[in-house]
Amino acid sequence: MSVRPPRRKESRVSSLFPALTDPGAARRPALRFGERALTYAELAAAAGALAGRLGGRKRVAVWATPSLETAVAVVAALTAGMSVVPLNPKSGEGELRHILADSAPPLVLAAPDDELPSSVRELERIDVDVHGAGPFAPAGAADEDPALVVYTSGTTGPPKGAIIPRRAVAATLDALADAWQWTGDDVLVHGLPLFHVHGLVLGVLGPLRRGGAVRHLGRFGTDGVTRELGAGATMLFGVPTMYHRIAEALPADPELAKALGGARLLVSGSAALPVHDHERIAAATGRRVVERYGMTETLMNTSVRADGEPRPGTVGVPLPGVELRLVEEDGSPITVYDGETVGEIQVRGPNLFTGYLNRPEATAAAFTADGWFRTGDMAVREADGYVRIVGRKATDLIKSGGYKIGAGEIENALLEHPGVREAAVTGEPDEDLGERIVAWVVPTDPGAPPGAEELADHVARRLAPHKRPRVVRHLDALPRNEMGKIMKRALGDA
Ligand code: MCA
Ligand code: AMP
């Protein structure tokens, strides 16, 4: 039986962003979104002013558009000692209502021009003024206090809120600084969404913790990558779909190749980067993409080091402070590093979350009795310790465009459509997205099955556009075993 992991008791108070109180950093650039930018002094003033208006609350929602307002809102809330629930602005009403009911934030922070949907309008709203000016006075939050509640999909049911403490944010960012020789002189460019760990924690809080800068593209495109890397940015973060699009564009775009060739570090994560894309980028630019492996619940676990060998198809070695092991089906650790013996990755360390909000059973099930987190990712270790991920335990988790999506939540949404009698959802290999979502549907009326676009819109409206099926296949019946369970593996041959 699993028990809750041991809770760390220390209540140390340390600053997440030392550069915000360092007079030497005041004039350095901190954030840039399009034409709008803030120095460290301006960010401290805006976040200080906003933090002063938040007082007393425990948790706050942030309407996490890719904007300066989102970055200021998150820094302000953390400065006030509160935790942040980032909301995907493209989430449908069903998903938003679930997140708001579960996390119960009394307040939402948004940009003055943002139009909020009705579920979010029920909260008190504070508009973020990125040019606000107030004293920067961090509250005395403890390292174990929650910093973020990030919603993440599981195989069944609606997404769960992973509670990420301040200690984990600091630990993961400092471990990455070591692995990537990441300093305040680095300028990061990316176009990642700000409601997940990759774009928000690594992509915004990361540069701020180092005292460096981030330039956000607003939305990902190879032209923006070329422009920013050509104008002094040193690092690029992206999901494999973005690197795939870069690899596709390179043959016809020598400026892009030149810009990437001049970067200090290109980092991919959130899903596996196909070796073919890795090789095409290396051949065209002379630079090898570095892969790192993480999870919402664990933040970052492994990475290829900047001073190590970037081996395509591997995610490198455990980060400083992270314990990593592979275990057999029965939980016994695998001790051979032979590049062949497959086991589930389990991790332990200061980078881990503290649990799922309001879900003690799910939290207990996620950990072993001695505090190892079960990732559900299957891997082998090479003789020198490099980790190679080979798959996932659950076939009901789909990674599409770097987003983790549970088959169960899409099936439930499809079943709410009157034209759908039965539904099963699977992931299929996709060159661009890694995996694409496929819906297998038994129509209520075989003579008038609902169209693919209609079902995609239906799911996009309820959940989020990235959860919509890209392919819909109609069947007379779903393949089931004697117990009545749907046999998803048989669907490909249906
Ligand atoms: C399309 N759209 C729709 C519909 N169809 N909207 C409503 N209803 C519909 N039926 C809209 C979309 O909202 C989007 O709008 C546009 O059309 C295109 O959608 P889509 O094809 O889904 O996206 P894309 O433009 O092809 O995006 C590919 C992408 C994206 C840029 C790679 O997938 C992405 O940003 N991925 C990043 C995921 C990520 O950050 N994962 C980290 C989590 P519009 O044009 O307005 O955008 S993992 C994590 O955090 C862990 C810790 C880790 O290891 O990193
Ligand atoms: P999420 O829960 O959205 O944070 O996604 C975490 C999952 O993304 C992990 O459990 C892995 O399955 C996958 N993942 C993240 N980084 C990598 C990577 N570099 N290679 C392969 N899979 C990855």
Coordinates of C-alpha atoms and ligand atoms in Angstrom, one line a residue:
M1 CA 0.0 0.0 0.0
S2 CA 1.2 3.5 -0.8
V3 CA 1.4 6.2 1.9
R4 CA 1.8 9.9 1.6
P5 CA 5.4 11.0 1.0
P6 CA 7.2 12.4 4.0
R7 CA 6.6 16.1 4.3
R8 CA 9.6 18.4 4.7
K9 CA 9.2 20.4 7.8
E10 CA 11.7 23.2 7.4
S11 CA 10.2 26.7 7.0
R12 CA 13.1 28.5 5.6
V13 CA 12.4 31.8 3.8
S14 CA 14.4 32.6 0.8
S15 CA 14.0 34.9 -2.2
L16 CA 12.9 33.4 -5.5
F17 CA 14.1 36.3 -7.5
P18 CA 17.2 37.9 -5.9
A19 CA 17.7 40.2 -8.9
L20 CA 14.5 42.1 -8.0
T21 CA 16.2 43.5 -4.9
D22 CA 19.7 43.8 -6.4
P23 CA 20.5 47.5 -7.2
G24 CA 23.1 46.3 -9.6
A25 CA 20.4 44.6 -11.7
A26 CA 17.9 47.5 -11.7
R27 CA 18.6 48.6 -15.2
R28 CA 19.0 45.2 -16.8
P29 CA 16.2 44.0 -19.1
A30 CA 13.9 41.4 -17.5
L31 CA 10.9 40.8 -19.7
R32 CA 10.0 41.5 -23.3
F33 CA 6.7 40.6 -25.0
G34 CA 6.6 42.1 -28.5
E35 CA 7.2 45.8 -28.3
R36 CA 6.6 46.0 -24.5
A37 CA 9.5 45.4 -22.1
L38 CA 10.4 45.9 -18.4
T39 CA 13.7 46.2 -16.6
Y40 CA 14.3 44.6 -13.2
A41 CA 13.5 48.0 -11.5
E42 CA 10.3 48.4 -13.5
L43 CA 9.3 44.8 -12.8
A44 CA 9.9 45.2 -9.1
A45 CA 7.9 48.4 -9.0
A46 CA 4.9 46.9 -11.0
A47 CA 5.0 43.6 -9.0
G48 CA 5.4 45.5 -5.8
A49 CA 2.4 47.7 -6.5
L50 CA 0.2 44.8 -7.5
A51 CA 1.4 42.6 -4.6
G52 CA 0.3 45.4 -2.2
R53 CA -3.3 45.1 -3.6
L54 CA -3.5 41.3 -3.1
G55 CA -3.0 41.1 0.7
G56 CA -4.5 38.3 2.8
R57 CA -5.5 35.9 0.1
K58 CA -3.9 32.4 -0.2
R59 CA -4.4 31.7 -3.8
V60 CA -5.1 33.7 -7.0
A61 CA -6.0 32.8 -10.5
V62 CA -4.1 34.3 -13.4
W63 CA -5.6 34.6 -16.9
A64 CA -2.4 33.3 -18.5
T65 CA -2.3 34.8 -21.9
P66 CA 1.3 35.0 -23.4
S67 CA 1.7 38.6 -22.2
L68 CA 3.7 41.0 -20.0
E69 CA 0.6 41.1 -17.7
T70 CA 0.8 37.4 -17.0
A71 CA 4.5 37.6 -16.0
V72 CA 3.9 40.6 -13.8
A73 CA 0.8 39.0 -12.2
V74 CA 2.7 35.8 -11.3
V75 CA 5.7 37.6 -9.9
A76 CA 3.4 39.8 -7.9
A77 CA 1.5 36.9 -6.4
L78 CA 4.7 35.1 -5.5
T79 CA 6.0 38.3 -3.9
A80 CA 2.8 38.5 -1.8
G81 CA 3.5 34.9 -0.7
M82 CA 0.4 33.6 -2.5
S83 CA 0.1 30.7 -4.9
V84 CA -1.0 31.0 -8.5
V85 CA -3.5 29.0 -10.5
P86 CA -2.6 29.7 -14.2
L87 CA -5.7 29.5 -16.4
N88 CA -5.5 28.5 -20.1
P89 CA -7.4 31.4 -21.8
K90 CA -8.5 28.9 -24.5
S91 CA -10.0 26.5 -22.1
G92 CA -13.7 25.8 -22.6
E93 CA -16.3 26.6 -20.0
G94 CA -16.4 22.9 -18.7
E95 CA -12.7 22.8 -18.0
L96 CA -12.6 26.3 -16.5
R97 CA -15.5 25.6 -14.2
H98 CA -13.8 22.4 -13.0
I99 CA -10.5 24.2 -12.3
L100 CA -12.2 27.1 -10.5
A101 CA -14.5 24.9 -8.4
D102 CA -11.5 22.7 -7.4
S103 CA -9.0 25.4 -6.6
A104 CA -11.5 28.1 -5.4
P105 CA -9.4 31.2 -6.0
P106 CA -11.2 34.3 -4.7
L107 CA -9.6 36.5 -7.3
V108 CA -8.4 36.6 -10.9
L109 CA -5.6 38.8 -12.3
A110 CA -6.0 39.7 -15.9
A111 CA -4.8 42.3 -18.5
P112 CA -7.1 45.4 -18.7
D113 CA -8.3 44.5 -22.2
D114 CA -9.0 40.8 -21.5
E115 CA -12.5 39.6 -21.9
L116 CA -13.2 36.9 -19.4
P117 CA -15.8 34.1 -19.9
S118 CA -18.7 33.9 -17.5
S119 CA -17.3 31.3 -15.1
V120 CA -14.2 33.6 -14.5
R121 CA -16.3 36.8 -14.3
E122 CA -17.8 35.4 -11.1
L123 CA -14.4 36.0 -9.4
E124 CA -13.3 39.4 -8.1
R125 CA -11.0 40.8 -10.8
I126 CA -7.9 43.0 -10.5
D127 CA -6.4 44.4 -13.7
V128 CA -2.7 44.2 -14.0
D129 CA -0.9 47.5 -14.5
V130 CA 2.5 46.7 -15.9
H131 CA 3.6 50.3 -15.3
G132 CA 2.4 50.3 -11.7
A133 CA 4.8 51.7 -9.1
G134 CA 5.0 50.5 -5.5
P135 CA 7.5 49.4 -3.0
F136 CA 8.8 45.9 -3.6
A137 CA 8.4 44.2 -0.2
P138 CA 8.3 40.3 -0.5
A139 CA 6.1 38.6 2.2
G140 CA 7.8 36.1 4.3
A141 CA 6.7 32.9 2.5
A142 CA 8.3 29.6 3.5
D143 CA 10.1 27.4 1.1
E144 CA 7.4 24.7 1.5
D145 CA 4.6 27.1 0.8
P146 CA 2.8 26.5 -2.5
A147 CA 3.9 28.6 -5.5
L148 CA 1.7 27.2 -8.2
V149 CA -1.3 24.9 -8.7
V150 CA -1.0 23.6 -12.3
Y151 CA -3.7 21.4 -13.8
T152 CA -2.5 18.3 -15.5
S153 CA -4.4 15.5 -17.2
G154 CA -4.6 11.9 -16.0
T155 CA -5.9 8.8 -17.7
T156 CA -9.4 9.2 -16.4
G157 CA -11.5 12.0 -15.0
P158 CA -10.9 15.8 -15.2
P159 CA -7.4 17.3 -14.7
K160 CA -5.8 17.4 -11.3
G161 CA -4.2 20.4 -9.7
A162 CA -0.5 19.7 -8.9
I163 CA 0.6 21.8 -5.9
I164 CA 4.2 23.0 -6.7
P165 CA 6.0 24.5 -3.7
R166 CA 8.4 27.4 -3.9
R167 CA 11.2 25.0 -2.9
A168 CA 10.6 22.9 -6.0
V169 CA 10.7 26.0 -8.3
A170 CA 14.0 27.2 -6.8
A171 CA 15.5 23.7 -6.8
T172 CA 14.7 22.9 -10.4
L173 CA 15.8 26.3 -11.8
D174 CA 19.1 26.1 -9.9
A175 CA 19.7 22.5 -11.1
L176 CA 19.1 23.6 -14.7
A177 CA 21.5 26.6 -14.2
D178 CA 24.1 24.1 -13.2
A179 CA 23.4 21.7 -16.1
W180 CA 23.1 24.4 -18.8
Q181 CA 25.6 27.0 -17.3
W182 CA 22.6 29.3 -17.4
T183 CA 23.5 32.8 -16.1
G184 CA 22.2 36.3 -15.9
D185 CA 23.9 37.0 -19.2
D186 CA 21.6 34.7 -21.0
V187 CA 18.7 36.0 -23.0
L188 CA 16.0 33.3 -23.6
V189 CA 13.6 33.3 -26.5
H190 CA 10.4 31.1 -26.7
G191 CA 6.8 31.1 -27.8
L192 CA 5.4 28.6 -25.2
P193 CA 2.1 29.0 -23.5
L194 CA 2.3 30.4 -19.9
F195 CA -0.2 28.1 -18.2
H196 CA 2.1 25.1 -18.0
V197 CA 5.4 24.4 -16.3
H198 CA 7.5 24.6 -19.5
G199 CA 6.6 28.1 -20.5
L200 CA 5.9 29.6 -17.1
V201 CA 8.4 28.0 -14.7
L202 CA 11.3 27.4 -17.0
G203 CA 10.5 30.0 -19.6
V204 CA 9.7 33.0 -17.4
L205 CA 10.6 32.3 -13.8
G206 CA 13.9 30.7 -15.0
P207 CA 15.4 33.8 -16.5
L208 CA 14.1 36.0 -13.6
R209 CA 15.8 33.8 -11.0
R210 CA 19.1 34.1 -12.9
G211 CA 18.8 37.8 -13.3
G212 CA 18.7 37.4 -17.1
A213 CA 16.1 38.2 -19.7
V214 CA 13.3 36.5 -21.6
R215 CA 11.8 37.6 -24.9
H216 CA 8.4 36.0 -25.6
L217 CA 7.3 35.6 -29.2
G218 CA 3.6 35.9 -28.4
R219 CA 3.0 32.9 -30.6
F220 CA 5.7 30.5 -31.9
G221 CA 7.0 31.0 -35.4
T222 CA 10.3 30.5 -37.1
D223 CA 10.5 34.2 -38.2
G224 CA 10.4 35.3 -34.5
V225 CA 13.1 32.7 -33.6
T226 CA 15.3 34.1 -36.4
R227 CA 14.8 37.7 -35.4
E228 CA 15.5 37.2 -31.7
L229 CA 18.4 34.8 -32.0
G230 CA 19.8 37.2 -34.6
A231 CA 19.5 40.1 -32.1
G232 CA 21.3 38.8 -29.1
A233 CA 19.1 36.1 -27.6
T234 CA 21.3 33.2 -26.5
M235 CA 18.9 30.3 -25.7
L236 CA 15.8 28.8 -27.3
F237 CA 13.2 26.6 -25.4
G238 CA 10.6 24.7 -27.3
V239 CA 8.5 21.5 -27.6
P240 CA 9.4 18.9 -30.3
T241 CA 6.6 20.2 -32.6
M242 CA 8.3 23.6 -32.7
Y243 CA 11.7 22.0 -33.5
H244 CA 10.0 19.8 -36.1
R245 CA 8.6 23.0 -37.7
I246 CA 12.1 24.5 -37.5
A247 CA 13.6 21.4 -39.2
E248 CA 11.1 21.7 -41.9
A249 CA 11.8 25.4 -42.5
L250 CA 15.6 25.2 -42.5
P251 CA 16.3 24.0 -46.0
A252 CA 14.7 27.2 -47.5
D253 CA 15.7 29.6 -44.7
P254 CA 19.4 30.3 -44.4
E255 CA 18.8 33.2 -42.0
L256 CA 17.1 30.7 -39.6
A257 CA 20.0 28.4 -39.9
K258 CA 22.5 31.2 -39.2
A259 CA 20.5 32.4 -36.1
L260 CA 20.3 28.9 -34.6
G261 CA 23.9 28.3 -35.4
G262 CA 24.8 31.4 -33.3
A263 CA 22.7 30.4 -30.2
R264 CA 24.5 29.2 -27.1
L265 CA 21.8 26.5 -26.2
L266 CA 18.8 25.0 -28.0
V267 CA 16.6 23.1 -25.5
S268 CA 13.7 20.7 -26.3
G269 CA 11.3 19.1 -23.8
S270 CA 7.8 18.1 -22.9
A271 CA 7.9 15.1 -25.3
A272 CA 10.4 13.1 -27.3
L273 CA 12.4 14.9 -30.0
P274 CA 12.6 12.5 -33.0
V275 CA 16.1 11.7 -33.9
H276 CA 15.4 12.7 -37.5
D277 CA 14.5 16.3 -36.5
H278 CA 17.5 16.4 -34.2
E279 CA 19.9 15.3 -37.0
R280 CA 18.3 17.7 -39.6
I281 CA 18.8 20.6 -37.3
A282 CA 22.4 19.6 -36.4
A283 CA 23.2 19.2 -40.1
A284 CA 21.8 22.6 -41.1
T285 CA 23.0 24.7 -38.2
G286 CA 26.0 22.9 -36.6
R287 CA 24.2 23.0 -33.3
R288 CA 22.8 20.0 -31.4
V289 CA 19.5 20.4 -29.5
V290 CA 19.8 19.5 -25.9
E291 CA 16.9 17.4 -24.4
R292 CA 15.6 17.5 -20.9
Y293 CA 12.9 15.5 -19.2
G294 CA 10.3 16.7 -16.8
M295 CA 6.8 16.5 -15.6
T296 CA 4.3 18.9 -14.0
E297 CA 4.5 16.9 -10.8
T298 CA 8.3 16.7 -10.7
L299 CA 9.5 19.8 -12.6
M300 CA 12.8 18.8 -14.2
N301 CA 14.4 15.4 -13.7
T302 CA 17.1 14.9 -16.2
S303 CA 19.0 16.8 -18.9
V304 CA 21.8 16.6 -21.3
R305 CA 24.3 18.9 -19.9
A306 CA 25.7 21.9 -21.8
D307 CA 29.2 20.5 -21.1
G308 CA 28.1 16.9 -21.9
E309 CA 27.5 14.9 -25.0
P310 CA 24.1 15.7 -26.7
R311 CA 23.1 12.2 -27.6
P312 CA 20.0 12.1 -29.8
G313 CA 17.2 10.0 -28.4
T314 CA 18.2 10.4 -24.8
V315 CA 17.2 12.9 -22.1
G316 CA 20.6 13.0 -20.5
V317 CA 21.5 12.4 -16.9
P318 CA 19.7 13.1 -13.5
L319 CA 20.0 16.8 -12.5
P320 CA 21.9 17.7 -9.4
G321 CA 19.8 16.8 -6.3
V322 CA 17.5 14.4 -8.2
E323 CA 17.5 10.7 -7.4
L324 CA 16.3 8.6 -10.3
R325 CA 15.8 4.9 -10.6
L326 CA 14.2 2.4 -12.9
V327 CA 11.9 -0.3 -11.3
E328 CA 10.5 -3.6 -12.5
E329 CA 6.7 -4.2 -12.6
D330 CA 6.9 -5.5 -9.0
G331 CA 8.7 -2.4 -7.8
S332 CA 12.1 -3.9 -7.5
P333 CA 14.9 -1.5 -8.6
I334 CA 16.9 -2.3 -11.8
T335 CA 20.6 -2.0 -11.1
V336 CA 22.0 -2.8 -14.5
Y337 CA 22.8 0.0 -16.9
D338 CA 22.8 -2.0 -20.1
G339 CA 20.8 0.2 -22.4
E340 CA 18.2 -2.6 -22.7
T341 CA 16.4 -3.4 -19.5
V342 CA 13.2 -1.4 -19.5
G343 CA 11.7 -0.1 -16.2
E344 CA 9.4 2.6 -14.9
I345 CA 11.2 5.9 -14.0
Q346 CA 10.8 6.8 -10.3
V347 CA 12.2 10.0 -8.9
R348 CA 12.8 11.6 -5.6
G349 CA 14.2 15.1 -4.7
P350 CA 13.6 18.7 -3.9
N351 CA 12.1 19.2 -7.3
L352 CA 8.9 17.3 -6.5
F353 CA 5.4 18.6 -6.0
T354 CA 3.7 18.1 -2.6
G355 CA 0.5 16.5 -3.9
Y356 CA -2.7 16.9 -5.9
L357 CA -5.1 19.5 -4.6
N358 CA -8.2 17.9 -2.8
R359 CA -7.0 14.4 -4.0
P360 CA -5.3 12.6 -1.2
E361 CA -5.9 9.1 -2.7
A362 CA -4.4 10.2 -6.0
T363 CA -1.5 11.7 -4.2
A364 CA -0.9 8.6 -2.1
A365 CA -1.1 6.4 -5.2
A366 CA 1.5 8.5 -7.0
F367 CA 4.2 7.8 -4.4
T368 CA 5.9 4.6 -3.1
A369 CA 6.0 4.1 0.7
D370 CA 9.5 5.5 0.8
G371 CA 8.7 8.7 -1.1
W372 CA 9.6 7.9 -4.8
F373 CA 7.3 9.4 -7.3
R374 CA 6.0 7.0 -10.0
T375 CA 6.3 8.9 -13.3
G376 CA 4.6 6.2 -15.5
D377 CA 7.4 6.8 -18.1
M378 CA 9.3 3.7 -19.2
A379 CA 13.0 3.9 -19.9
V380 CA 16.4 2.2 -20.1
R381 CA 19.8 3.5 -18.8
E382 CA 22.9 3.4 -20.9
A383 CA 26.2 2.2 -19.4
D384 CA 27.2 5.8 -18.6
G385 CA 23.9 6.6 -16.9
Y386 CA 22.2 8.4 -19.8
V387 CA 18.4 7.9 -19.7
R388 CA 16.5 6.9 -22.8
I389 CA 12.7 7.1 -22.6
V390 CA 11.1 4.3 -24.6
G391 CA 7.4 4.8 -23.8
R392 CA 4.7 5.2 -21.3
K393 CA 2.9 2.8 -19.0
A394 CA -0.6 4.2 -19.7
T395 CA -1.8 4.0 -23.3
D396 CA -4.6 6.4 -22.2
L397 CA -2.2 9.4 -22.0
I398 CA -1.6 11.2 -25.2
K399 CA 1.2 13.7 -25.9
S400 CA 0.1 16.0 -28.7
G401 CA 2.1 19.2 -29.5
G402 CA 3.8 18.7 -26.1
Y403 CA 0.5 18.8 -24.2
K404 CA -0.5 15.9 -22.0
I405 CA -4.1 14.8 -22.7
G406 CA -6.1 12.1 -21.0
A407 CA -8.1 9.9 -23.3
G408 CA -10.8 9.6 -20.6
E409 CA -11.6 13.3 -20.5
I410 CA -12.1 13.5 -24.3
E411 CA -14.2 10.4 -24.3
N412 CA -16.4 11.9 -21.6
A413 CA -16.8 15.1 -23.6
L414 CA -17.6 13.2 -26.8
L415 CA -20.3 11.2 -24.9
E416 CA -22.0 14.5 -24.0
H417 CA -22.7 15.0 -27.7
P418 CA -26.2 13.7 -28.6
G419 CA -24.9 12.1 -31.9
V420 CA -22.4 9.9 -30.0
R421 CA -23.5 6.6 -28.5
E422 CA -20.1 5.2 -27.7
A423 CA -16.6 6.7 -27.9
A424 CA -13.0 5.7 -27.5
V425 CA -9.9 7.9 -27.9
T426 CA -6.4 6.9 -28.8
G427 CA -3.2 8.6 -29.9
E428 CA -1.6 7.9 -33.3
P429 CA 1.9 8.8 -34.4
D430 CA 2.0 12.3 -36.1
E431 CA 5.1 13.8 -37.7
D432 CA 4.2 17.3 -36.5
L433 CA 2.4 16.8 -33.2
G434 CA 4.2 13.7 -32.0
E435 CA 0.8 12.1 -31.5
R436 CA -2.6 13.1 -32.9
I437 CA -5.8 12.5 -31.1
V438 CA -8.1 10.0 -32.8
A439 CA -11.8 9.6 -31.8
W440 CA -13.5 6.3 -32.5
V441 CA -17.2 6.9 -32.4
V442 CA -20.3 4.7 -32.6
P443 CA -23.0 7.2 -33.8
T444 CA -26.4 7.3 -32.2
D445 CA -27.9 7.3 -35.6
P446 CA -25.7 5.4 -38.1
G447 CA -27.6 7.1 -40.9
A448 CA -26.5 10.6 -39.8
P449 CA -23.1 10.4 -37.9
P450 CA -21.8 13.7 -36.5
G451 CA -19.1 15.2 -38.6
A452 CA -15.4 15.4 -37.6
E453 CA -15.4 19.1 -37.5
E454 CA -18.5 19.2 -35.3
L455 CA -17.0 16.8 -32.8
A456 CA -13.7 18.7 -32.8
D457 CA -15.6 22.0 -32.1
H458 CA -17.6 20.3 -29.4
V459 CA -14.5 19.1 -27.6
A460 CA -12.7 22.4 -28.1
R461 CA -15.6 24.3 -26.6
R462 CA -15.9 22.1 -23.5
L463 CA -12.2 21.4 -22.8
A464 CA -9.6 23.2 -24.9
P465 CA -8.7 23.4 -28.6
H466 CA -5.5 21.3 -28.2
K467 CA -7.7 18.5 -26.8
R468 CA -9.9 18.3 -29.9
P469 CA -9.7 15.1 -32.0
R470 CA -7.8 15.6 -35.3
V471 CA -9.3 12.4 -36.8
V472 CA -12.8 10.9 -36.3
R473 CA -13.5 7.3 -37.3
H474 CA -17.0 5.8 -37.2
L475 CA -17.6 2.3 -36.2
D476 CA -20.7 0.0 -35.8
A477 CA -19.4 -1.1 -32.4
L478 CA -16.3 -0.8 -30.3
P479 CA -14.2 -3.9 -29.8
R480 CA -14.7 -5.2 -26.3
N481 CA -13.4 -8.2 -24.3
E482 CA -15.6 -10.6 -22.4
M483 CA -15.7 -8.2 -19.4
G484 CA -17.1 -5.5 -21.6
K485 CA -13.9 -3.4 -21.5
I486 CA -12.9 -1.6 -24.7
M487 CA -9.9 -3.2 -26.3
K488 CA -8.1 -0.1 -27.5
R489 CA -5.2 -2.0 -29.0
A490 CA -7.6 -3.7 -31.4
L491 CA -8.9 -0.3 -32.6
G492 CA -6.2 0.2 -35.2
D493 CA -7.4 -3.0 -37.0
A494 CA -11.0 -2.1 -36.7
Ligands
MCA1 C1 -8.3 25.1 -34.0 N1 -8.4 26.1 -33.2 C2 -9.6 26.1 -32.6 C3 -10.2 24.9 -33.2 N2 -9.4 24.4 -34.1 N3 -10.2 26.8 -31.7 C4 -11.4 26.5 -31.3 N4 -12.1 25.4 -31.8 C5 -11.5 24.6 -32.8 N5 -12.2 23.6 -33.2 C6 -7.3 27.2 -32.9 C7 -6.4 26.9 -31.8 O1 -6.9 27.4 -30.6 C8 -5.2 27.7 -32.2 O2 -5.5 29.1 -32.0 C9 -5.1 27.4 -33.7 O3 -6.5 27.2 -34.0 C10 -4.2 26.3 -34.0 O4 -4.4 25.2 -33.1 P1 -3.5 23.9 -33.0 O5 -3.3 23.3 -34.3 O6 -3.9 23.1 -31.9 O7 -2.1 24.5 -32.5 P2 -0.9 24.8 -33.3 O8 -0.9 26.2 -33.7 O9 -0.6 23.8 -34.3 O10 0.1 24.7 -32.1 C11 1.2 23.9 -32.1 C12 2.1 24.3 -30.9 C13 1.2 24.1 -29.6 C14 2.5 25.8 -31.0 C15 3.3 23.5 -30.8 O11 0.8 22.7 -29.6 C16 1.9 24.5 -28.3 O12 2.1 25.6 -28.0 N6 2.4 23.5 -27.6 C17 3.1 23.7 -26.3 C18 2.6 22.8 -25.3 C19 3.4 23.0 -23.9 O13 3.8 24.0 -23.6 N7 3.5 21.9 -23.2 C20 4.1 21.9 -21.9 C21 3.4 21.0 -21.0 P3 -4.4 30.3 -32.1 O14 -4.0 30.3 -33.6 O15 -5.1 31.5 -31.7 O16 -3.2 29.8 -31.2 S1 4.5 19.8 -20.4 C22 5.3 20.4 -19.2 O17 5.2 21.6 -18.8 C23 6.4 19.5 -18.6 C24 6.8 19.9 -17.2 C25 7.6 19.5 -19.5 O18 8.4 18.5 -19.5 O19 7.8 20.5 -20.2
AMP2 P1 3.2 17.0 -18.3 O1 2.5 16.1 -17.3 O2 2.3 17.7 -19.2 O3 4.0 17.8 -17.5 O4 4.0 16.0 -19.2 C1 5.0 15.2 -18.6 C2 5.4 14.0 -19.5 O5 5.9 14.5 -20.7 C3 6.4 13.1 -19.0 O6 5.8 12.2 -18.1 C4 6.9 12.5 -20.2 O7 6.0 11.4 -20.7 C5 6.8 13.6 -21.2 N1 8.1 14.2 -21.5 C6 8.6 15.4 -21.0 N2 9.8 15.6 -21.5 C7 10.1 14.6 -22.3 C8 11.3 14.3 -23.1 N3 12.3 15.1 -23.2 N4 11.2 13.1 -23.8 C9 10.2 12.3 -23.7 N5 9.1 12.6 -23.0 C10 9.1 13.7 -22.3

